[in-house]
Amino acid sequence: MKPFELIEHTADVGIKAWGSTLTELFENAARGMFIIITGEEYKPQGSEIEKKIEINENRDDLEGVLVSWLSELLYIFNREKIYFNNFKISSLNNNGIKAEASGINIDLYQNGLYKEIKAVTFHNLKIEEDVDGFSCTIIFDV
Amino acid sequence: MAQAWQGKLEKLDNFRWKIPQSYKPGMKVPGLIYANESLLPGIINDKASEQVANVSFLPGIVKYSLAMPDIHLGYGFPIGGVAATDPVNNGVIAPGGIGYDINCGVRLVRSDLILDDLKPRLETLVNALFNNIPSGVGSSGDIKASAKEEEDIFSKGAMWAIKKGYGVKEDLEFTEDKGSMEGADPSKVSVRAYERGKDQSGTLGSGNHFLEIQVIDEIYDGEKADIFGLFKGQITMMIHSGSRGLGYQICDDYVKSMAGCLNKYNINVPDRQLVCAPLDSGEGRAYLSAMKCAANYAWTNRQCLMHLARNVFEKVFNKSWNSLGLNLVYDVAHNIAKMEKHKVDGKERLLCVHRKGATRAFPPGHPDLPELYKKAGQPVIIPGDMGTFSYVLAGAEGSMQETFGSTCHGAGRCLSRSGAVKVCAGRNIDKELFNKSGIIVRAKTRTTLVEEAPEAYKDVSEVVNVVHGAGLSTKVARMRPLGVIKG
């Protein structure tokens, strides 16, 4: 199973992500988002930083948790300049997520390698399940 | 998107195409797309029409879900979408109908310079602009505002910049809403949004944002051009930017927090990005007050950018900006919601007009216009792609009758960003532009250049001809780019 692929969108950028489990889907979606930012060839080098991420929403809304998860990573990336490339989700359900994400502390913009993602949208967002697992399409405002 | 839109567009005349209300159940009004035969295939190909139909689900929507000829696929609303909702008829406000870059917009600055004055110094000027105007992703600038000042920017808008000495009072006169919407409430802005907005005033940003030096190469309406202070051969400067991280975060916050409103107010929309709340509800009012903070911030940002650019002109020409005649023609918002008076079935109503990639285009005589422009109508600034033209239009009566005082906002994309990268593989866009048209382009990243290549955009002249032909706004002048800086 492919982890994710970039998809065409006239104004913005999207990914389709897959996962045999929901946890894997969420991890792959995060990977895809960071690939949008730098392109696939980018191999970050530098000291690794780890962040704990915990989101509790109590809305019984899995898509909402997915958008919050990606938005949170994006927020930390923008604020602290950490390029995340490793994700370990320890718990995930319709109300929240608990995870550890690690990445490299690097000012990508200084390296001219950066595509800005303004936001993660809810546009036509639906997490779907079939015999192989889970998938979803996420559109980012760039 | 590979598959074309499968719905049916009914041709009403050469400029108008209707999506009947019967297209899908739940539509409260028909859709209406402004286009011509040559723009139509592109519109059908990218499924933006489905988004026009989706917008017509919004409670309280009046007359039509509208789309301007620069329409293309967005999220929730199409880009180029206009929708007016009526608060007394359960009308809603939808953050997705404004977008993440709240009050993204353009301003046009004229000068007393002509091409011959500029030519010998063009490269120096473009380089100096590129070096002195903070651009690029997450860029922060020399114009700093303390936390208290940021609050001032939210509530007072561009006036903050004038008080700091970043411009003159007259600049406000020629800014939509005088650069400040009333009713902005900083307490409705989250801590995160505050944080993301900090230090980004006076920064251009990235993507399609730009600062462009241009020359007017065609005048269509001499009288209106005269009123706007424009003439053939004149050097102008266009600035395109928005509310930066602040706006993104405000939209993000409210799209999330309004999720519960759909159930609470029994609202049915086909796309979650269209979440909304009644205008007359706590949630709706809170969003509108926060949105106004971002709108005010964006006007301040463009004011600061113009100030920085004026400083650069002063250094390069060794003259004050005043004596170079660097006066603001007008500043327009193209991602915004406004409470405006419009006539519906002969009666005046106060409506919430959502403009998502659309420009206000008030006609001659409108009370909200600056005195000087009352006779000509509101200047509408339409940027094209970096290789072709930009336009100045004037608002016309047709916009009040049909589009809630709105018109197009730009060329509109026709290629996705990855599509543009494919088409332009291995090419040097900046070199090409220079060799072909003498246009000097400076960009922070090569990706931006390729994604924003002229081929990625529709023909802006076609777009402008549609709104002119439909009577929404009329052509006044056309500018050709000379130098462009991009984030």
XYZ file of C-alpha atoms in Angstrom:
629
model
C 0.000 0.000 0.000
C 1.274 3.448 -0.953
C 1.575 5.777 2.049
C 0.330 8.828 0.119
C 0.365 10.590 -3.215
C 0.106 14.220 -4.228
C -3.055 15.062 -6.160
C -3.936 17.839 -8.577
C -5.977 20.821 -7.509
C -6.177 24.037 -9.538
C -5.487 26.555 -6.820
C -4.190 24.485 -3.971
C -2.447 21.219 -3.201
C -3.837 17.932 -2.001
C -2.742 14.488 -0.927
C -4.452 11.167 -0.909
C -3.217 9.137 2.057
C -3.671 5.471 2.913
C -3.092 3.301 5.973
C -3.866 -0.271 6.973
C -4.875 1.175 10.326
C -6.160 4.609 11.303
C -2.912 5.269 13.123
C -0.953 4.546 9.975
C -3.282 6.776 7.946
C -2.724 9.688 10.302
C 1.055 9.164 10.258
C 1.136 8.958 6.465
C -1.011 12.077 6.109
C 1.514 13.949 8.258
C 4.392 12.655 6.126
C 2.597 13.751 2.978
C 2.036 17.223 4.356
C 5.739 17.731 5.030
C 6.604 16.418 1.563
C 4.365 19.151 0.114
C 6.451 21.699 1.976
C 9.863 20.565 0.704
C 9.396 18.154 -2.173
C 10.226 14.467 -2.101
C 13.981 14.672 -2.545
C 14.611 16.617 0.605
C 16.624 14.783 3.274
C 16.813 16.870 6.418
C 20.047 16.801 8.380
C 20.722 18.168 11.819
C 19.923 17.599 15.436
C 16.716 15.791 16.175
C 14.007 17.268 18.359
C 11.085 15.410 19.827
C 7.667 16.845 20.600
C 4.742 15.347 22.447
C 1.390 16.136 20.920
C -1.884 15.648 22.692
C -5.225 16.794 21.367
C -8.489 16.241 23.221
C -11.594 17.532 21.498
C -14.472 15.380 22.689
C -16.495 16.071 19.567
C -16.831 12.526 18.284
C -15.347 13.698 15.015
C -12.470 11.757 13.459
C -12.013 14.126 10.503
C -11.849 16.978 12.983
C -9.092 15.166 14.883
C -7.186 14.613 11.622
C -7.318 18.320 10.728
C -6.314 19.278 14.274
C -3.391 16.817 14.223
C -2.026 18.190 10.947
C -2.713 21.798 11.952
C -0.863 21.274 15.219
C 2.217 19.905 13.443
C 2.086 22.797 11.000
C 1.783 25.270 13.845
C 4.862 23.900 15.638
C 6.729 23.776 12.335
C 5.962 27.466 11.718
C 6.715 28.565 15.258
C 9.748 26.468 16.115
C 11.054 25.590 12.664
C 11.003 21.858 13.206
C 10.725 19.782 10.060
C 8.897 16.675 11.298
C 9.588 13.360 9.596
C 8.878 10.784 12.270
C 5.521 10.153 13.843
C 4.521 7.685 16.517
C 0.882 7.716 17.497
C 0.197 5.992 20.797
C -3.539 6.512 20.964
C -6.165 7.728 18.535
C -9.927 7.853 18.516
C -12.823 10.107 17.460
C -12.130 12.453 20.327
C -8.417 12.956 20.289
C -4.901 11.855 19.610
C -1.705 11.293 21.568
C 1.562 11.125 19.703
C 5.252 11.787 19.587
C 6.677 13.543 16.584
C 10.340 14.090 15.935
C 12.131 16.132 13.372
C 15.033 18.320 12.516
C 15.417 21.872 13.692
C 16.059 23.745 10.463
C 15.038 27.066 8.957
C 13.896 25.740 5.615
C 13.084 29.134 4.328
C 16.692 30.218 4.618
C 17.515 27.280 2.379
C 14.983 28.357 -0.250
C 13.229 25.040 0.043
C 9.932 26.005 1.323
C 6.363 25.987 0.102
C 4.022 27.658 2.500
C 0.944 25.783 3.621
C -1.534 28.302 4.957
C -3.956 25.789 6.381
C -5.388 22.283 6.352
C -8.924 22.436 4.945
C -12.020 20.316 5.540
C -12.887 20.447 1.843
C -14.689 17.182 0.971
C -12.731 15.508 3.752
C -13.922 12.031 4.573
C -11.988 9.146 6.064
C -13.071 6.008 4.230
C -12.623 2.372 5.114
C -12.404 -0.602 2.775
C -10.972 -4.124 2.962
C -7.382 -2.837 2.689
C -7.725 -0.243 5.413
C -8.350 3.488 5.469
C -7.891 6.389 3.080
C -8.678 10.071 2.778
C -8.045 13.075 0.535
C -6.877 16.287 2.158
C -6.719 19.679 0.447
C -4.258 22.239 1.802
C -4.546 25.954 1.214
C -1.185 27.051 -0.167
C -8.832 16.829 -11.256
C -9.058 14.426 -14.086
C -12.789 14.265 -14.700
C -14.732 17.238 -16.015
C -17.826 18.504 -14.250
C -20.875 16.485 -15.290
C -23.571 19.042 -14.562
C -25.359 21.283 -17.019
C -24.782 24.967 -17.589
C -27.637 26.838 -19.266
C -26.478 29.627 -21.497
C -28.480 32.801 -20.752
C -26.497 35.110 -23.028
C -22.901 35.646 -24.160
C -21.692 36.339 -20.622
C -24.006 34.436 -18.283
C -24.391 30.718 -17.564
C -26.862 29.330 -15.110
C -26.814 26.251 -12.898
C -30.527 25.554 -12.387
C -31.710 25.157 -8.825
C -32.906 21.714 -9.785
C -29.285 20.587 -10.358
C -29.264 19.018 -6.927
C -31.672 18.900 -4.040
C -30.801 21.310 -1.256
C -29.875 24.227 -3.517
C -31.734 27.286 -2.263
C -31.064 29.452 -5.331
C -29.641 28.852 -8.809
C -25.965 29.370 -9.611
C -24.815 32.020 -12.051
C -21.376 32.004 -13.652
C -20.024 34.914 -15.673
C -17.959 33.590 -18.566
C -17.639 33.493 -22.320
C -17.335 30.598 -24.780
C -13.561 30.600 -24.649
C -13.301 30.534 -20.828
C -16.068 27.957 -20.451
C -14.161 24.717 -21.187
C -11.601 25.545 -18.501
C -14.362 26.246 -16.006
C -16.118 22.964 -16.724
C -12.845 21.033 -16.549
C -11.979 21.891 -13.004
C -15.290 21.236 -11.246
C -15.511 24.673 -9.696
C -19.146 24.720 -10.876
C -19.959 22.038 -8.313
C -18.688 24.418 -5.648
C -20.955 27.165 -7.036
C -23.870 24.755 -6.588
C -22.690 23.856 -3.064
C -22.588 27.501 -1.988
C -26.252 27.836 -2.940
C -27.078 25.583 0.061
C -26.193 28.382 2.482
C -29.201 29.457 4.561
C -30.471 32.923 3.706
C -28.607 33.155 0.386
C -30.165 35.790 -1.864
C -30.894 35.488 -5.614
C -27.899 33.491 -6.865
C -24.703 31.758 -5.907
C -22.439 33.810 -8.165
C -19.084 33.200 -9.792
C -16.893 35.652 -11.632
C -15.101 34.693 -14.882
C -11.807 34.069 -13.060
C -13.555 31.209 -11.246
C -11.506 28.135 -10.427
C -11.562 25.295 -7.964
C -11.183 26.347 -4.345
C -12.186 24.661 -1.110
C -15.772 25.176 0.030
C -16.385 28.265 -2.072
C -14.891 28.412 -5.553
C -12.274 31.115 -6.064
C -14.212 33.895 -7.774
C -17.318 33.131 -5.710
C -19.776 35.737 -4.443
C -22.726 35.061 -2.153
C -24.987 37.467 -0.289
C -26.939 36.284 2.727
C -29.788 38.036 4.478
C -29.599 38.211 8.292
C -33.357 38.628 8.687
C -33.899 35.433 6.746
C -31.589 33.214 8.859
C -28.685 34.243 6.649
C -25.316 32.824 7.639
C -21.696 33.799 7.536
C -19.260 31.134 6.315
C -15.533 31.586 7.090
C -14.796 29.447 4.018
C -16.541 32.099 1.940
C -13.781 34.509 2.858
C -10.905 32.042 3.004
C -7.728 31.716 5.018
C -6.019 34.797 3.651
C -8.589 37.263 4.986
C -8.513 40.575 3.101
C -5.963 39.413 0.649
C -6.064 42.334 -1.752
C -4.230 44.688 -4.064
C -3.276 48.308 -4.111
C -2.150 50.420 -7.018
C 0.255 53.322 -6.629
C 0.730 55.808 -9.461
C 3.756 58.023 -10.085
C 4.833 61.035 -12.096
C 7.517 58.906 -13.715
C 7.402 57.748 -17.313
C 9.165 54.789 -18.867
C 12.215 56.803 -19.993
C 12.794 58.045 -16.407
C 12.711 54.521 -15.089
C 14.521 52.478 -17.724
C 18.111 53.287 -16.705
C 17.329 52.521 -13.055
C 14.858 49.673 -13.402
C 17.253 46.925 -12.401
C 18.588 48.925 -9.456
C 15.041 49.632 -8.347
C 13.865 46.027 -8.588
C 16.930 44.762 -6.731
C 16.510 47.395 -4.038
C 12.819 46.531 -3.622
C 13.695 42.850 -3.415
C 16.357 43.513 -0.776
C 14.330 45.927 1.326
C 10.861 44.469 1.354
C 10.627 41.366 3.517
C 9.112 38.609 1.428
C 8.776 34.891 1.527
C 7.170 32.414 3.844
C 6.837 33.389 7.457
C 9.003 36.420 6.787
C 9.108 39.015 9.516
C 9.961 42.616 8.967
C 11.550 45.718 10.430
C 8.156 47.176 11.168
C 7.513 45.858 14.648
C 4.381 46.215 16.697
C 4.182 45.487 20.419
C 1.315 43.368 21.735
C -0.595 46.523 22.599
C 0.089 47.926 19.156
C -1.065 44.725 17.515
C -4.384 45.235 19.238
C -4.451 48.762 17.830
C -3.823 47.380 14.351
C -6.729 44.958 14.803
C -9.182 47.622 15.878
C -7.976 50.667 13.937
C -6.443 49.217 10.795
C -4.292 51.264 8.438
C -4.713 54.354 10.606
C -2.193 52.743 12.982
C 0.402 52.860 10.207
C -0.344 56.506 9.390
C 0.035 57.453 13.060
C 3.413 55.714 13.092
C 4.457 57.790 10.098
C 4.152 55.002 7.525
C 2.122 57.087 5.099
C -0.188 60.070 4.983
C -3.864 60.675 5.763
C -4.730 60.800 2.059
C -3.713 57.146 1.727
C -6.671 56.180 3.932
C -9.081 58.134 1.744
C -8.154 55.855 -1.158
C -8.351 52.556 0.698
C -11.538 50.479 0.712
C -13.337 51.227 4.010
C -10.566 53.751 4.673
C -8.425 50.804 5.735
C -10.506 50.024 8.782
C -13.713 48.071 9.338
C -15.783 49.092 12.293
C -16.637 46.494 14.906
C -13.337 44.613 14.978
C -13.016 42.939 18.366
C -9.492 41.808 19.350
C -10.916 39.678 22.179
C -12.335 37.340 19.492
C -8.836 36.601 18.170
C -7.083 33.557 19.654
C -3.679 33.694 21.305
C -2.297 31.614 18.458
C -3.609 34.017 15.865
C -2.045 36.931 17.734
C 1.221 35.076 17.834
C 1.173 34.262 14.128
C 0.399 37.857 13.204
C 3.204 39.286 15.282
C 6.092 40.827 13.370
C 4.511 40.119 9.985
C 3.242 43.638 9.310
C 5.048 45.051 6.318
C 5.875 41.641 4.883
C 4.779 40.427 1.495
C 4.442 36.695 2.078
C 4.839 34.051 -0.600
C 2.947 32.167 -3.290
C 0.988 34.479 -5.555
C 1.798 37.591 -3.536
C 3.970 40.135 -5.258
C 5.079 43.692 -5.768
C 5.193 44.764 -9.389
C 6.520 47.800 -11.231
C 4.439 48.459 -14.332
C 3.867 50.875 -17.185
C 0.431 51.870 -18.454
C 0.333 50.809 -22.089
C -3.329 51.371 -22.950
C -6.066 53.748 -21.836
C -9.660 52.686 -22.591
C -11.560 55.466 -20.857
C -9.710 58.792 -20.871
C -12.112 60.592 -18.585
C -12.039 57.987 -15.818
C -8.274 57.512 -16.206
C -7.897 61.244 -15.707
C -9.942 61.122 -12.537
C -7.805 58.235 -11.215
C -4.658 60.197 -12.171
C -3.579 57.659 -14.802
C -2.070 58.260 -18.249
C -0.409 56.252 -21.004
C 3.309 55.682 -20.458
C 3.015 56.262 -16.700
C 4.899 54.085 -14.206
C 2.720 52.381 -11.582
C 3.332 49.962 -8.731
C 1.016 47.170 -7.638
C 1.157 45.410 -4.275
C -0.639 42.106 -3.628
C -0.664 40.755 -0.087
C -2.998 39.866 2.762
C -3.301 39.203 6.479
C -0.518 36.614 6.603
C -0.468 34.101 9.480
C -3.076 36.022 11.439
C -5.822 35.511 8.876
C -4.957 31.844 8.330
C -5.250 31.147 12.041
C -8.531 33.051 12.479
C -10.136 31.132 9.626
C -8.720 27.872 10.991
C -10.045 28.596 14.484
C -13.556 29.420 13.332
C -13.925 26.677 10.720
C -13.151 24.302 13.563
C -15.289 25.933 16.218
C -18.289 26.314 13.906
C -18.468 22.559 13.248
C -21.073 22.265 15.994
C -23.201 25.039 14.475
C -24.442 22.812 11.660
C -26.375 20.634 14.121
C -27.199 23.410 16.523
C -28.855 25.569 13.868
C -30.023 22.718 11.677
C -27.907 23.736 8.695
C -27.324 21.371 5.785
C -24.269 22.009 3.599
C -22.684 19.462 1.247
C -19.064 20.296 2.129
C -17.645 20.728 5.593
C -15.491 23.597 4.467
C -18.810 25.490 4.122
C -19.469 25.416 7.878
C -21.303 28.546 8.876
C -23.337 30.180 11.603
C -26.297 32.542 11.442
C -25.220 36.188 11.215
C -27.548 36.766 14.100
C -25.871 34.305 16.479
C -23.046 34.477 18.991
C -20.826 32.314 16.777
C -21.558 34.349 13.649
C -20.952 37.662 15.367
C -17.725 36.416 16.957
C -16.317 35.310 13.612
C -17.262 38.583 11.921
C -15.569 40.589 14.702
C -12.421 38.459 14.413
C -12.466 38.598 10.609
C -12.537 42.395 10.799
C -9.360 42.303 12.918
C -7.609 40.365 10.148
C -9.062 42.684 7.497
C -7.700 45.704 9.364
C -4.363 43.979 9.780
C -4.161 43.307 6.031
C -4.834 46.944 5.146
C -2.141 47.942 7.627
C 0.193 45.430 6.041
C -0.322 46.796 2.525
C 0.069 50.341 3.876
C 3.400 49.347 5.479
C 4.531 47.630 2.283
C 3.746 50.762 0.283
C 5.685 52.824 2.817
C 8.732 50.558 2.482
C 8.483 50.728 -1.302
C 8.211 54.527 -1.255
C 11.419 54.614 0.813
C 13.171 52.488 -1.787
C 12.032 54.798 -4.616
C 13.337 57.765 -2.638
C 16.777 56.192 -2.340
C 16.982 55.055 -5.951
C 15.761 58.363 -7.427
C 17.205 60.577 -4.710
C 13.923 62.466 -4.451
C 11.070 62.452 -1.947
C 8.183 60.109 -2.742
C 5.959 63.151 -2.806
C 7.887 64.771 -5.583
C 7.881 61.447 -7.460
C 4.076 61.553 -7.211
C 3.838 58.102 -5.592
C 0.206 58.437 -4.595
C -2.213 55.660 -3.844
C -4.834 55.177 -6.574
C -6.844 52.668 -4.560
C -6.649 49.571 -2.383
C -9.203 46.776 -2.750
C -9.912 43.640 -0.741
C -10.685 40.435 -2.600
C -11.232 37.923 0.235
C -13.746 39.436 2.614
C -17.315 39.581 3.921
C -19.068 42.916 4.225
C -22.424 44.081 5.532
C -23.705 46.210 2.651
C -26.969 47.746 1.520
C -28.344 46.236 -1.675
C -31.695 46.354 -3.423
C -33.532 43.057 -3.594
C -36.848 43.075 -5.471
C -36.942 46.862 -5.239
C -36.386 46.951 -1.473
C -33.187 47.976 0.258
C -31.742 45.245 2.474
C -28.652 44.946 4.615
C -26.860 41.842 3.342
C -23.661 40.016 4.169
C -21.720 39.869 0.903
C -19.069 37.129 0.851
C -16.337 37.770 -1.707
C -13.916 34.877 -2.122
C -11.576 35.990 -4.870
C -13.857 38.792 -5.997
C -13.592 42.565 -5.795
C -16.046 45.197 -4.699
C -17.012 47.322 -7.708
C -19.261 50.180 -6.602
C -20.633 52.310 -9.451
C -20.447 56.093 -9.912
C -22.381 57.980 -7.262
C -22.142 55.306 -4.570
C -21.996 56.953 -1.119
C -19.015 54.838 0.020
C -16.699 56.193 -2.681
C -14.116 58.913 -2.057
C -15.389 62.303 -3.213
C -12.798 62.437 -5.988
C -14.037 59.164 -7.528
C -17.806 59.744 -7.171
C -18.115 60.534 -10.859
C -15.934 57.696 -12.141
C -16.928 54.825 -9.857
C -14.667 52.727 -7.659
C -11.284 51.777 -9.082
C -11.063 47.995 -9.406
C -7.512 46.689 -9.512
C -7.061 43.447 -11.459
C -3.624 41.847 -11.379
C -2.771 39.474 -14.203
C 0.070 36.982 -14.286
C 3.649 38.220 -14.169
C 4.179 37.919 -17.913
C 1.155 39.709 -19.331
C -1.115 42.526 -18.245
C -2.924 43.962 -15.278
C -5.991 46.187 -15.480
C -7.707 49.073 -13.789
C -11.478 48.948 -14.135
C -14.197 51.137 -12.692
C -17.247 49.818 -10.871
C -20.428 49.995 -12.960
C -24.173 50.019 -12.318
C -24.561 46.416 -13.463
C -22.688 45.212 -10.393
C -25.333 46.699 -8.107
C -28.140 45.135 -10.111
C -26.648 41.683 -10.465
C -23.621 40.839 -8.323
C -24.081 42.699 -5.041
C -21.504 45.267 -6.136
C -18.862 42.713 -7.133
C -16.590 41.865 -10.040
C -13.596 39.622 -10.827
C -10.282 39.753 -8.936
C -7.579 38.521 -11.284
C -6.731 36.162 -14.073
C -7.567 33.016 -12.144
C -5.470 29.891 -12.349
C -5.989 27.336 -15.095
C -3.146 24.966 -14.182
C -2.562 23.355 -10.810
C 0.756 24.129 -9.189
C 2.091 20.682 -9.950
C 0.683 21.032 -13.488
C 2.643 24.257 -13.883
C 5.790 22.548 -12.608
C 5.298 19.821 -15.251
C 4.639 22.269 -18.086
C 7.627 24.404 -17.127
C 10.048 21.560 -16.366
C 13.643 22.538 -17.071
C 12.768 26.115 -17.992
C 14.164 29.298 -16.534
C 11.022 31.387 -16.157
C 12.838 34.528 -15.032
C 15.305 34.350 -17.934
C 12.490 33.726 -20.398
C 10.522 36.706 -19.142
C 13.593 38.897 -19.402
C 14.637 37.720 -22.868
C 11.131 37.833 -24.275
C 9.692 40.952 -22.658
C 12.502 42.592 -20.691
C 10.676 41.873 -17.427
C 13.028 41.649 -14.427
C 11.842 39.071 -11.914
C 13.295 38.430 -8.478
C 11.899 35.585 -6.379
C 12.917 33.948 -3.136
C 12.461 30.450 -4.462
C 12.538 28.872 -7.920
C 9.428 26.851 -7.106
C 7.400 30.037 -6.738
C 8.547 31.192 -10.160
C 7.526 27.995 -11.876
C 4.206 27.652 -10.034
C 3.365 31.241 -10.897
C 4.500 31.017 -14.535
C 2.241 32.870 -16.993
C 1.000 29.540 -18.417
C -0.584 28.694 -15.046
C -3.110 31.503 -15.443
C -6.091 32.209 -17.646
C -5.886 35.060 -20.115
C -6.653 38.042 -17.888
C -7.852 40.044 -20.895
C -10.607 37.483 -21.553
C -11.661 37.648 -17.907
C -11.779 41.442 -17.964
C -13.674 41.475 -21.269
C -16.419 39.358 -19.680
C -17.012 41.658 -16.694
C -16.815 44.666 -19.040
C -19.254 43.089 -21.485
C -21.626 42.052 -18.707
C -21.633 45.615 -17.358
C -20.216 44.756 -13.919
C -17.255 47.093 -14.363
C -15.690 48.959 -17.255
C -12.152 49.003 -18.589
C -10.094 52.087 -17.781
C -6.421 51.222 -18.247
C -4.039 48.351 -18.904
C -0.580 47.935 -17.398
C 2.341 45.831 -18.568
C 4.861 44.483 -16.025
C 8.455 45.765 -15.995
C 9.771 44.342 -12.750
C 8.338 41.824 -10.301
C 9.362 40.738 -6.836
C 7.860 37.561 -5.423
C 8.060 35.717 -2.134
